[in-house]
PDB file of C-alpha atoms in Angstrom:
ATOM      1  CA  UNK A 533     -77.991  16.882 -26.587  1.00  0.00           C
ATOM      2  CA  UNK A 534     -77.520  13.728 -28.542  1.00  0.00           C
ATOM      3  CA  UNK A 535     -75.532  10.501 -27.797  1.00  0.00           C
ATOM      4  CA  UNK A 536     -73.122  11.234 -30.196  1.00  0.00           C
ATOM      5  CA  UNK A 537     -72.168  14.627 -28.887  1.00  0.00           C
ATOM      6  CA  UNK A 538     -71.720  13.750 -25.585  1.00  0.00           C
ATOM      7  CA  UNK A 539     -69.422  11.177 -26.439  1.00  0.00           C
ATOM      8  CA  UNK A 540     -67.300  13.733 -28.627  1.00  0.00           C
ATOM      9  CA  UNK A 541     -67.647  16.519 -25.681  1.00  0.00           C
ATOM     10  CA  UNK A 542     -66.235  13.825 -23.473  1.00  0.00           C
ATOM     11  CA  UNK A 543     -63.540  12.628 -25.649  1.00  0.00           C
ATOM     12  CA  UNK A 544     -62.621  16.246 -25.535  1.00  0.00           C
ATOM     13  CA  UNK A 545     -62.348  17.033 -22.111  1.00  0.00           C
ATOM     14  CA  UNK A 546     -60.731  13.726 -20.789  1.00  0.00           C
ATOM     15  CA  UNK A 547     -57.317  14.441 -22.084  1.00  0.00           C
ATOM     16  CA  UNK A 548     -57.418  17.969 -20.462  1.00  0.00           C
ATOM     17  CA  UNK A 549     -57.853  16.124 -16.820  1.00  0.00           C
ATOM     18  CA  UNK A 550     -55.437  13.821 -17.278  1.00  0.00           C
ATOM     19  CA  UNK A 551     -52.678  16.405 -18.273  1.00  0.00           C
ATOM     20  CA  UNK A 552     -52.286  17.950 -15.020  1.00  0.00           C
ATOM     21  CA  UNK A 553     -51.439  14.550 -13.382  1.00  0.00           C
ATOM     22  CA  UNK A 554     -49.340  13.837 -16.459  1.00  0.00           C
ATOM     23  CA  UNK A 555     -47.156  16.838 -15.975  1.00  0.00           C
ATOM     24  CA  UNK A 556     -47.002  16.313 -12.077  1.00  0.00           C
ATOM     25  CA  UNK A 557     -45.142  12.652 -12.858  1.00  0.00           C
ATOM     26  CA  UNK A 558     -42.694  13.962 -15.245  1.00  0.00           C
ATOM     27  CA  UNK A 559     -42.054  16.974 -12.415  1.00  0.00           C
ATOM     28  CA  UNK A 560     -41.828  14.921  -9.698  1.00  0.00           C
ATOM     29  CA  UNK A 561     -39.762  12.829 -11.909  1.00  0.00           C
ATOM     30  CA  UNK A 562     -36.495  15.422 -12.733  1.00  0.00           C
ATOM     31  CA  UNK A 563     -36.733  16.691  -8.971  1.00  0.00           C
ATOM     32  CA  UNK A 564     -36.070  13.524  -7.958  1.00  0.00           C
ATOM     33  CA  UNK A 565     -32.876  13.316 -10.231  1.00  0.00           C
ATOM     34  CA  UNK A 566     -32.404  16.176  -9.620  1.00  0.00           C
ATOM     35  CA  UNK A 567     -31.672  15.656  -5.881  1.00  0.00           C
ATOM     36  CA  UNK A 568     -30.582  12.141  -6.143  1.00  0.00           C
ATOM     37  CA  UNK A 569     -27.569  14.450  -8.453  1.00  0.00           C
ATOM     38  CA  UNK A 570     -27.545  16.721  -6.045  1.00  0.00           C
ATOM     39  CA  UNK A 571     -26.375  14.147  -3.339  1.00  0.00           C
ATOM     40  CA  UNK A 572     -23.609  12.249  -5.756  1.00  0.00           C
ATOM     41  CA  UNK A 573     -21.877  15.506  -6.023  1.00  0.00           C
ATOM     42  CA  UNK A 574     -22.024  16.405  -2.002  1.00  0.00           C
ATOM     43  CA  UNK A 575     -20.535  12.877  -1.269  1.00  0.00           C
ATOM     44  CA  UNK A 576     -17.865  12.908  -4.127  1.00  0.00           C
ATOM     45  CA  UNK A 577     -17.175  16.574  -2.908  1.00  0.00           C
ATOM     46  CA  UNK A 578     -16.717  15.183   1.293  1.00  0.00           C
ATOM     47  CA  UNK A 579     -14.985  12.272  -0.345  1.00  0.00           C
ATOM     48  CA  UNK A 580     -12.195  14.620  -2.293  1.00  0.00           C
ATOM     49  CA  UNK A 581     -12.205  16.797   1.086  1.00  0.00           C
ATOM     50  CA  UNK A 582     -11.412  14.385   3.004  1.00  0.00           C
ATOM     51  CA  UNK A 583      -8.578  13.452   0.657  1.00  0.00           C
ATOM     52  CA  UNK A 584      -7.389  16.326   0.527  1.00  0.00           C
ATOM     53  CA  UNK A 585      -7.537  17.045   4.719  1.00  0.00           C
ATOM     54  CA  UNK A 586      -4.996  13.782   4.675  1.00  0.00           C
ATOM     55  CA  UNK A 587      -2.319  15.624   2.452  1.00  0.00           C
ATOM     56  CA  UNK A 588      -2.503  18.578   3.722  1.00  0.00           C
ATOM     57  CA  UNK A 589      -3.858  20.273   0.513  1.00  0.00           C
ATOM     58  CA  UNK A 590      -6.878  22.124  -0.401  1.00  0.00           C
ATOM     59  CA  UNK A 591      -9.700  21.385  -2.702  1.00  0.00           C
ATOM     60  CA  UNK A 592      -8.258  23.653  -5.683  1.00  0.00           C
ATOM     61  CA  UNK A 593      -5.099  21.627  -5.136  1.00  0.00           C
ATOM     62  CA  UNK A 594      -6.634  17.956  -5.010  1.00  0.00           C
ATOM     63  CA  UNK A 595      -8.123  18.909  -8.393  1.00  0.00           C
ATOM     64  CA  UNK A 596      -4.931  19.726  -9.541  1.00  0.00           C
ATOM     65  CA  UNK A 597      -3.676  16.605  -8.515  1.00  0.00           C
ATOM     66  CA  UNK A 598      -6.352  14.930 -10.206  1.00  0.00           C
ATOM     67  CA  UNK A 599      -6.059  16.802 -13.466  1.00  0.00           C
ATOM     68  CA  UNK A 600      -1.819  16.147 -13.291  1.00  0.00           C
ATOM     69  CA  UNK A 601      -2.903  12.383 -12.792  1.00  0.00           C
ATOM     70  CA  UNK A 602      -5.174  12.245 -16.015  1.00  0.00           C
ATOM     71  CA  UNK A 603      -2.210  13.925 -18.180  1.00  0.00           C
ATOM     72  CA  UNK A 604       1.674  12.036 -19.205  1.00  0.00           C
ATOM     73  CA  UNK A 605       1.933  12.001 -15.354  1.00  0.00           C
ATOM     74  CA  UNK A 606      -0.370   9.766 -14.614  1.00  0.00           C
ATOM     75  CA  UNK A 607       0.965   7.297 -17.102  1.00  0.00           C
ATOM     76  CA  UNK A 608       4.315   7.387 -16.128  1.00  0.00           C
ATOM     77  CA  UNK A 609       3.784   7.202 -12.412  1.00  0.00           C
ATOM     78  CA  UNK A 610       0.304   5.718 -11.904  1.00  0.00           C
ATOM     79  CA  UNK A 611       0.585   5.640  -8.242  1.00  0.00           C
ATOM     80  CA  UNK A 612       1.988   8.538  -7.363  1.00  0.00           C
ATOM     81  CA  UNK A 613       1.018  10.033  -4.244  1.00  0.00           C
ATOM     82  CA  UNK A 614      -0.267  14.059  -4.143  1.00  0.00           C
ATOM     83  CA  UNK A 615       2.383  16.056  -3.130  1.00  0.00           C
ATOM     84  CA  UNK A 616       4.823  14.069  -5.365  1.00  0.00           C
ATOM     85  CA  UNK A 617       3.006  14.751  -7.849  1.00  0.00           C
ATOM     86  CA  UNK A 618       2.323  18.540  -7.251  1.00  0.00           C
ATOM     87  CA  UNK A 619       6.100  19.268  -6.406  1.00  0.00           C
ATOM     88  CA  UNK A 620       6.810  17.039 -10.115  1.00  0.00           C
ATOM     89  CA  UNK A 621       4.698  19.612 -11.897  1.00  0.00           C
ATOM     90  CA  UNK A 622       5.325  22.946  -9.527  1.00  0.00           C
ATOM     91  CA  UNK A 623       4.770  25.684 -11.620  1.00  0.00           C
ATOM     92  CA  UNK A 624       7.192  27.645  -9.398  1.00  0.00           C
ATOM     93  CA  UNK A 625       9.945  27.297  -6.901  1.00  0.00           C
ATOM     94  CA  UNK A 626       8.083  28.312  -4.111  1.00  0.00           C
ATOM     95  CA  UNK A 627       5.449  25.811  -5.041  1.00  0.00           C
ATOM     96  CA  UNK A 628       8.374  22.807  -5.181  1.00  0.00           C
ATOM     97  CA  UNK A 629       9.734  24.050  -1.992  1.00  0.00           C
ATOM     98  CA  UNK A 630       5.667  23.780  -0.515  1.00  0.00           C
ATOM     99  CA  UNK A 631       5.124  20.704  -1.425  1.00  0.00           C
ATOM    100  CA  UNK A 632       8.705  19.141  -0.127  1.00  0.00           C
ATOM    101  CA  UNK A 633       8.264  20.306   3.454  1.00  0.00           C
ATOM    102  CA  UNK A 634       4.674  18.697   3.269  1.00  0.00           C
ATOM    103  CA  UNK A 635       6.038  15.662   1.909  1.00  0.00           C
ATOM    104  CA  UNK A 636       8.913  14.953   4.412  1.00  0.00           C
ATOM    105  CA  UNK A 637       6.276  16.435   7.495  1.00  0.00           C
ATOM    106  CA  UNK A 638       3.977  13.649   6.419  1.00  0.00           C
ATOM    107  CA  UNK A 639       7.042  11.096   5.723  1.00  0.00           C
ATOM    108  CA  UNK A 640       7.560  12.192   8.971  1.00  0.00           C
ATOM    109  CA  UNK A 641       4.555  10.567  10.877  1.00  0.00           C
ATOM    110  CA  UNK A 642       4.885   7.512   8.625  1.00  0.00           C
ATOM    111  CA  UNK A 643       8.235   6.679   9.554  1.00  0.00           C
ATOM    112  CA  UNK A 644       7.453   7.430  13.663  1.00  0.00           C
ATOM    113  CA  UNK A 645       4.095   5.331  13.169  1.00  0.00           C
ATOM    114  CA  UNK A 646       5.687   2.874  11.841  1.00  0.00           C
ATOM    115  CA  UNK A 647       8.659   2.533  14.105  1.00  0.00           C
ATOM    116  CA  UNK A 648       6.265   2.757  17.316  1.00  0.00           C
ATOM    117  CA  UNK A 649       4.487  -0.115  15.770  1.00  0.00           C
ATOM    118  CA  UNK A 650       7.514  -2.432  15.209  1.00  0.00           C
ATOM    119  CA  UNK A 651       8.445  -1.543  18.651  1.00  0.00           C
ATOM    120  CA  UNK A 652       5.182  -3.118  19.632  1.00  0.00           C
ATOM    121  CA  UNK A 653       5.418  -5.805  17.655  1.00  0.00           C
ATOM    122  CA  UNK A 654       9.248  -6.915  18.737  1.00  0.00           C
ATOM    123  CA  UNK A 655       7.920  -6.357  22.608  1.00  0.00           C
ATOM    124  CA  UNK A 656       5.157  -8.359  21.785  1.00  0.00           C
ATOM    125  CA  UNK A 657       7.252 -11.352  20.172  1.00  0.00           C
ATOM    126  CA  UNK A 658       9.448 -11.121  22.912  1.00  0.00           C
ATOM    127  CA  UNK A 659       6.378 -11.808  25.171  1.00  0.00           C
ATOM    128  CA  UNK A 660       4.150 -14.621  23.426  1.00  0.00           C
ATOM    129  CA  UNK A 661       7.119 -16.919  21.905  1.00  0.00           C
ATOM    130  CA  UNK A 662      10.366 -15.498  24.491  1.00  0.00           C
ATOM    131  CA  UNK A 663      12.320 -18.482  23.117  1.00  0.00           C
ATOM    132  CA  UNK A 664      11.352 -18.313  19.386  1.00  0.00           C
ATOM    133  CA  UNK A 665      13.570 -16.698  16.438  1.00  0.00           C
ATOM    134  CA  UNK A 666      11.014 -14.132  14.628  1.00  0.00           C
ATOM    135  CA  UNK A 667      10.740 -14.881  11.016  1.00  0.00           C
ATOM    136  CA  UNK A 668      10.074 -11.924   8.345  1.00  0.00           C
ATOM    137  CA  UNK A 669       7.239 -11.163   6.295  1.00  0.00           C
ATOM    138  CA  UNK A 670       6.942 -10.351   2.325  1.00  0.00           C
ATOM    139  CA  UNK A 671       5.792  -6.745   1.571  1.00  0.00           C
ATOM    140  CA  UNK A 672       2.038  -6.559  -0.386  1.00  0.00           C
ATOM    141  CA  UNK A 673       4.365  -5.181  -3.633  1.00  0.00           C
ATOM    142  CA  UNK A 674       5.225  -6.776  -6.656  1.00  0.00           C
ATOM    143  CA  UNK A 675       8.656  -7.435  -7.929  1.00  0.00           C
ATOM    144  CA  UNK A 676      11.741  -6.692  -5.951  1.00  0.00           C
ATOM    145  CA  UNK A 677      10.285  -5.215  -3.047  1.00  0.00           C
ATOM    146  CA  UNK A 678       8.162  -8.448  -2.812  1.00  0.00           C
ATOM    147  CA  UNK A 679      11.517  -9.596  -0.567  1.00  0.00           C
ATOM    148  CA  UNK A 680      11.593  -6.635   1.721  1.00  0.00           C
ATOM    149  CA  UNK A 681      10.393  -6.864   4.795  1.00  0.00           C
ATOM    150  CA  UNK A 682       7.455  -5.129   6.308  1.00  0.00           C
ATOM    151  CA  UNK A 683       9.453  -2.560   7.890  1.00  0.00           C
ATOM    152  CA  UNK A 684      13.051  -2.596   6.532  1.00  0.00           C
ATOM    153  CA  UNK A 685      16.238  -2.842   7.697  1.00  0.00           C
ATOM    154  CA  UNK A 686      15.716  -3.719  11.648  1.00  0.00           C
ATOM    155  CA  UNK A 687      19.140  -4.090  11.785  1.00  0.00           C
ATOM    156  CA  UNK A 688      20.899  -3.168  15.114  1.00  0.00           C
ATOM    157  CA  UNK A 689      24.477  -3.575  13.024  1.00  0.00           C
ATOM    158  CA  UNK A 690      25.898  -0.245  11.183  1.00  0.00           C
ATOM    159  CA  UNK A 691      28.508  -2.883   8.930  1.00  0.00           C
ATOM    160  CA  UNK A 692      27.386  -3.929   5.136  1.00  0.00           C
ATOM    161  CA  UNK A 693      24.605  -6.340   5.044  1.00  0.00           C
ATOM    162  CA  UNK A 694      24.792  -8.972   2.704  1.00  0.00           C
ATOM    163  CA  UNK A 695      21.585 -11.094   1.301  1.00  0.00           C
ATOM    164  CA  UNK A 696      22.069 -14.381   0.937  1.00  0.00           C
ATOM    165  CA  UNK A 697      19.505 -16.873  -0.640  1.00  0.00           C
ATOM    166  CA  UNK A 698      19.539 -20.219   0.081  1.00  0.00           C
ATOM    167  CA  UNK A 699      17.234 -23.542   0.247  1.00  0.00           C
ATOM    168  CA  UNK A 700      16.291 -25.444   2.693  1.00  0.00           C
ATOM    169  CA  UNK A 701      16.493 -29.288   1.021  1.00  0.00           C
ATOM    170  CA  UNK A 702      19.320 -30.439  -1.256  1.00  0.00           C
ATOM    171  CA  UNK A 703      21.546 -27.604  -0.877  1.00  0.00           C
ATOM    172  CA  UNK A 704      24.763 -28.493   1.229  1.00  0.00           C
ATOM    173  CA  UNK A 705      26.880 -25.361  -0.146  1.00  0.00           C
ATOM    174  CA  UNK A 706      23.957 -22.999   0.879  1.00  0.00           C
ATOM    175  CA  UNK A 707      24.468 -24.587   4.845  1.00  0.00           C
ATOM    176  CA  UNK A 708      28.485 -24.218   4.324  1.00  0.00           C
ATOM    177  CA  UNK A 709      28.144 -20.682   3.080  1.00  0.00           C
ATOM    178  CA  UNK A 710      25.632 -19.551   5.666  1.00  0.00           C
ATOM    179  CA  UNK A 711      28.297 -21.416   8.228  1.00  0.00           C
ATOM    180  CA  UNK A 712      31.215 -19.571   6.809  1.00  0.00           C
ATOM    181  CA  UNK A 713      29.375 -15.959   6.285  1.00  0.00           C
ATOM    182  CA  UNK A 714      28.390 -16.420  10.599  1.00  0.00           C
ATOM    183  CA  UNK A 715      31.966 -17.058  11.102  1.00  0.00           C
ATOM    184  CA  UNK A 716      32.905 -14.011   9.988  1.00  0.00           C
ATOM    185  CA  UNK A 717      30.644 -11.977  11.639  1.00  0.00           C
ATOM    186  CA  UNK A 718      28.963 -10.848   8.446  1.00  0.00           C
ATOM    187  CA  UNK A 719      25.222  -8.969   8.788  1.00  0.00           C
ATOM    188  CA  UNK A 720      22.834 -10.298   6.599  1.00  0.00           C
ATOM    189  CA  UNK A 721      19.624 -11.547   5.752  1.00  0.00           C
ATOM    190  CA  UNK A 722      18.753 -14.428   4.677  1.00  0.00           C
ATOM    191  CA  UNK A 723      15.886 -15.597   2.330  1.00  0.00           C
ATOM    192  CA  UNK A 724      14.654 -19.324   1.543  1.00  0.00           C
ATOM    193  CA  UNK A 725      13.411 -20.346  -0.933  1.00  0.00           C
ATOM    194  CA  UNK A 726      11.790 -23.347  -0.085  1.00  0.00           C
ATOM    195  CA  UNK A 727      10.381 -22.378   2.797  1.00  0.00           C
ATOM    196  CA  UNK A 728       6.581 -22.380   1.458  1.00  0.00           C
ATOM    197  CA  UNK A 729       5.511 -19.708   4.065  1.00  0.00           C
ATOM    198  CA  UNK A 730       6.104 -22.517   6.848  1.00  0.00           C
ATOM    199  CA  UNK A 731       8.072 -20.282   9.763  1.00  0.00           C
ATOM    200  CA  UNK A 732       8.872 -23.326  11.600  1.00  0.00           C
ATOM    201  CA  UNK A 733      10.536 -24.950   8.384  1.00  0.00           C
ATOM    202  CA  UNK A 734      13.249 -21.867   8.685  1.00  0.00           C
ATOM    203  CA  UNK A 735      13.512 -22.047  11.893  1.00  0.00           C
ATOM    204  CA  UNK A 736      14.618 -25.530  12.145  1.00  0.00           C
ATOM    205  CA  UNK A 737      16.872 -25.136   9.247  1.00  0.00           C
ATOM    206  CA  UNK A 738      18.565 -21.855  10.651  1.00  0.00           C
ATOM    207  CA  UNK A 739      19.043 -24.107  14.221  1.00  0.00           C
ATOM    208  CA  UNK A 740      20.852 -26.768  12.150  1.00  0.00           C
ATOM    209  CA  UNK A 741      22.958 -24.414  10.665  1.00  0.00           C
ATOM    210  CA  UNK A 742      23.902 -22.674  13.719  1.00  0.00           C
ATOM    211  CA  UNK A 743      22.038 -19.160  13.271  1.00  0.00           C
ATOM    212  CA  UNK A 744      22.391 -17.604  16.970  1.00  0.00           C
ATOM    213  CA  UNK A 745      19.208 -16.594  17.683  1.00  0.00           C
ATOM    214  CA  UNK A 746      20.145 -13.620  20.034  1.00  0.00           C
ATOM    215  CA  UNK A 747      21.430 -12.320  16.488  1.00  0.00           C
ATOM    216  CA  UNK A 748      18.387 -12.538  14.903  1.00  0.00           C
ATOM    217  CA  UNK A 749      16.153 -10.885  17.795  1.00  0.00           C
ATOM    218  CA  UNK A 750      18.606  -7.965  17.478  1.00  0.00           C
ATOM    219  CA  UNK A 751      17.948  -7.831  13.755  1.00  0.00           C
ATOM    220  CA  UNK A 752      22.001  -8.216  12.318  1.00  0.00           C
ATOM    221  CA  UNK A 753      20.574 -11.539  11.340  1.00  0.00           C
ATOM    222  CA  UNK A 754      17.069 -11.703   9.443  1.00  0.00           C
ATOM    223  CA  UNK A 755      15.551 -15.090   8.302  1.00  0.00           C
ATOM    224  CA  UNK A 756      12.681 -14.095   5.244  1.00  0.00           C
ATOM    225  CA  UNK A 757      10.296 -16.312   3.459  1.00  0.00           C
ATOM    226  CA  UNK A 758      12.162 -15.821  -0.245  1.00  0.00           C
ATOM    227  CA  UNK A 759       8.990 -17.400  -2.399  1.00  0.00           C
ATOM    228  CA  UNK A 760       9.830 -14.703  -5.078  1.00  0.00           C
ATOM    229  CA  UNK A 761      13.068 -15.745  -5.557  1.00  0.00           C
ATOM    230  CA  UNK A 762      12.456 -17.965  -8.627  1.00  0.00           C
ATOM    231  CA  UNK A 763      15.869 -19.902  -8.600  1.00  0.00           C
ATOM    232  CA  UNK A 764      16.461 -23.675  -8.992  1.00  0.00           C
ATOM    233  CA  UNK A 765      18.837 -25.504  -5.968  1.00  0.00           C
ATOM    234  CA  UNK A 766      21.580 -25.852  -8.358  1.00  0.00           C
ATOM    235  CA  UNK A 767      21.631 -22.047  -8.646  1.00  0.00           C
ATOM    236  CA  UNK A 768      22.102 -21.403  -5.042  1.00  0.00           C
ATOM    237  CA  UNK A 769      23.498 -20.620  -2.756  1.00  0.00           C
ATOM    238  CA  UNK A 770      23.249 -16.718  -4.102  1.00  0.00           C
ATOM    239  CA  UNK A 771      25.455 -13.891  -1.901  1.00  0.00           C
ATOM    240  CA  UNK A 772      24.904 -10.116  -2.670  1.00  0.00           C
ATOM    241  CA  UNK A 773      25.782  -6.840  -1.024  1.00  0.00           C
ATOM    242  CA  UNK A 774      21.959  -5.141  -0.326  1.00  0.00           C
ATOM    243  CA  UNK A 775      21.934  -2.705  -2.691  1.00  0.00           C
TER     244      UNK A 775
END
């Protein structure tokens, strides 16, 4: 056999061995995505499970959540949580009624958690700093709730509370008003403006005023950091009924 033939024979058969290994890559290639698609969907599936677990609701549900979410709903309420949203859009009474009693059982627990947790926290103030007027925290929302505190209304007092916001620093009608409202007996709290997140600042200013602090440990008197309060000194002193 010639030169020349052998090269054409080989030219030939060379693309043939190679195929097999060619087609093994491209194999091994799509099982891999394959599996590595595989997984995604069995963590985004524990992932919705284990949503759903927390309300209460099953997977058919959570989807229906989900789907409610992407429609007007969404928009409208962007945050809504899922039984809210699945007793909004019940497609029957029994379904609103479901979807209630889940929300207040769940409400429920919050509220208890919550409560059992302040309980700790007042019993632990009342430990560390015995002599020390506790001073309240902002909420992590925007807006007016930025002023609420953590947990509410601690209040001890079942008469109307007032909120008053004052300053600190050039503001003698804020210390006469907060003098006259304690004179009265009034429940209310009380949110500075000035404070600059410095608890010692209103405590120092609610012990020149005369702010008993057995009042404030039993919560008819709270004293708030009132940052989101955007008025000027002039404006102030400002006294509300709490809405």
């Amino acid at each position: 056999m010639t030169r020349n033939a052998l090269c054409v024979m080989a030219a030939a058969i060379l693309p043939c061995l190679a195929l097999p290994a060619w087609g093994q890559s491209i194999q091994d290639a799509e099982e891999t995505q394959q599996r590595d698609s595989t997984v995604s969907e069995t963590v985004i599936e524990r992932s919705q499970q284990r949503a759903a677990d927390a309300w209460g609701l099953d997977q058919q549900e959570y989807q229906r959540y989900k789907t409610i979410m992407e429609g007007p709903r969404g928009t409208w309420s962007p945050d809504l949580d899922p039984l809210t949203a699945l007793g909004l859009e019940a497609r029957s009474d029994a379904e609103r009624q479901k979807y209630a009693e889940l929300l207040v059982e769940i409400e429920r627990k919050r509220v208890e958690a919550e409560l059992a947790f302040q309980r700790a926290y007042d019993d632990a103030w009342q430990r560390l700093y015995p002599g020390d007027m506790p001073v309240n925290s902002f909420t992590t929302k925007g807006g007016i709730d930025a002023t609420q505190s953590v947990f509410g209304d601690a209040t001890a007092s079942s008469s109307p509370r007032l909120n008053v916001v004052v300053a600190t620093q050039a503001c003698g009608q804020c210390d006469a008003t907060v003098k006259r409202l304690l004179s009265n007996g009034a429940a209310m709290d009380i949110w500075i403006v000035d404070s600059e997140g410095d608890d010692e600042r209103i405590r120092r200013w609610a012990a020149k005023v005369g702010i008993p602090p057995d009042q404030v440990r039993n919560g008819s008197i709270t004293l708030n950091h009132g940052g989101s309060y955007n008025f000027d000194s002039a404006e102030l002193p400002r006294v509300a009924p709490r809405g």
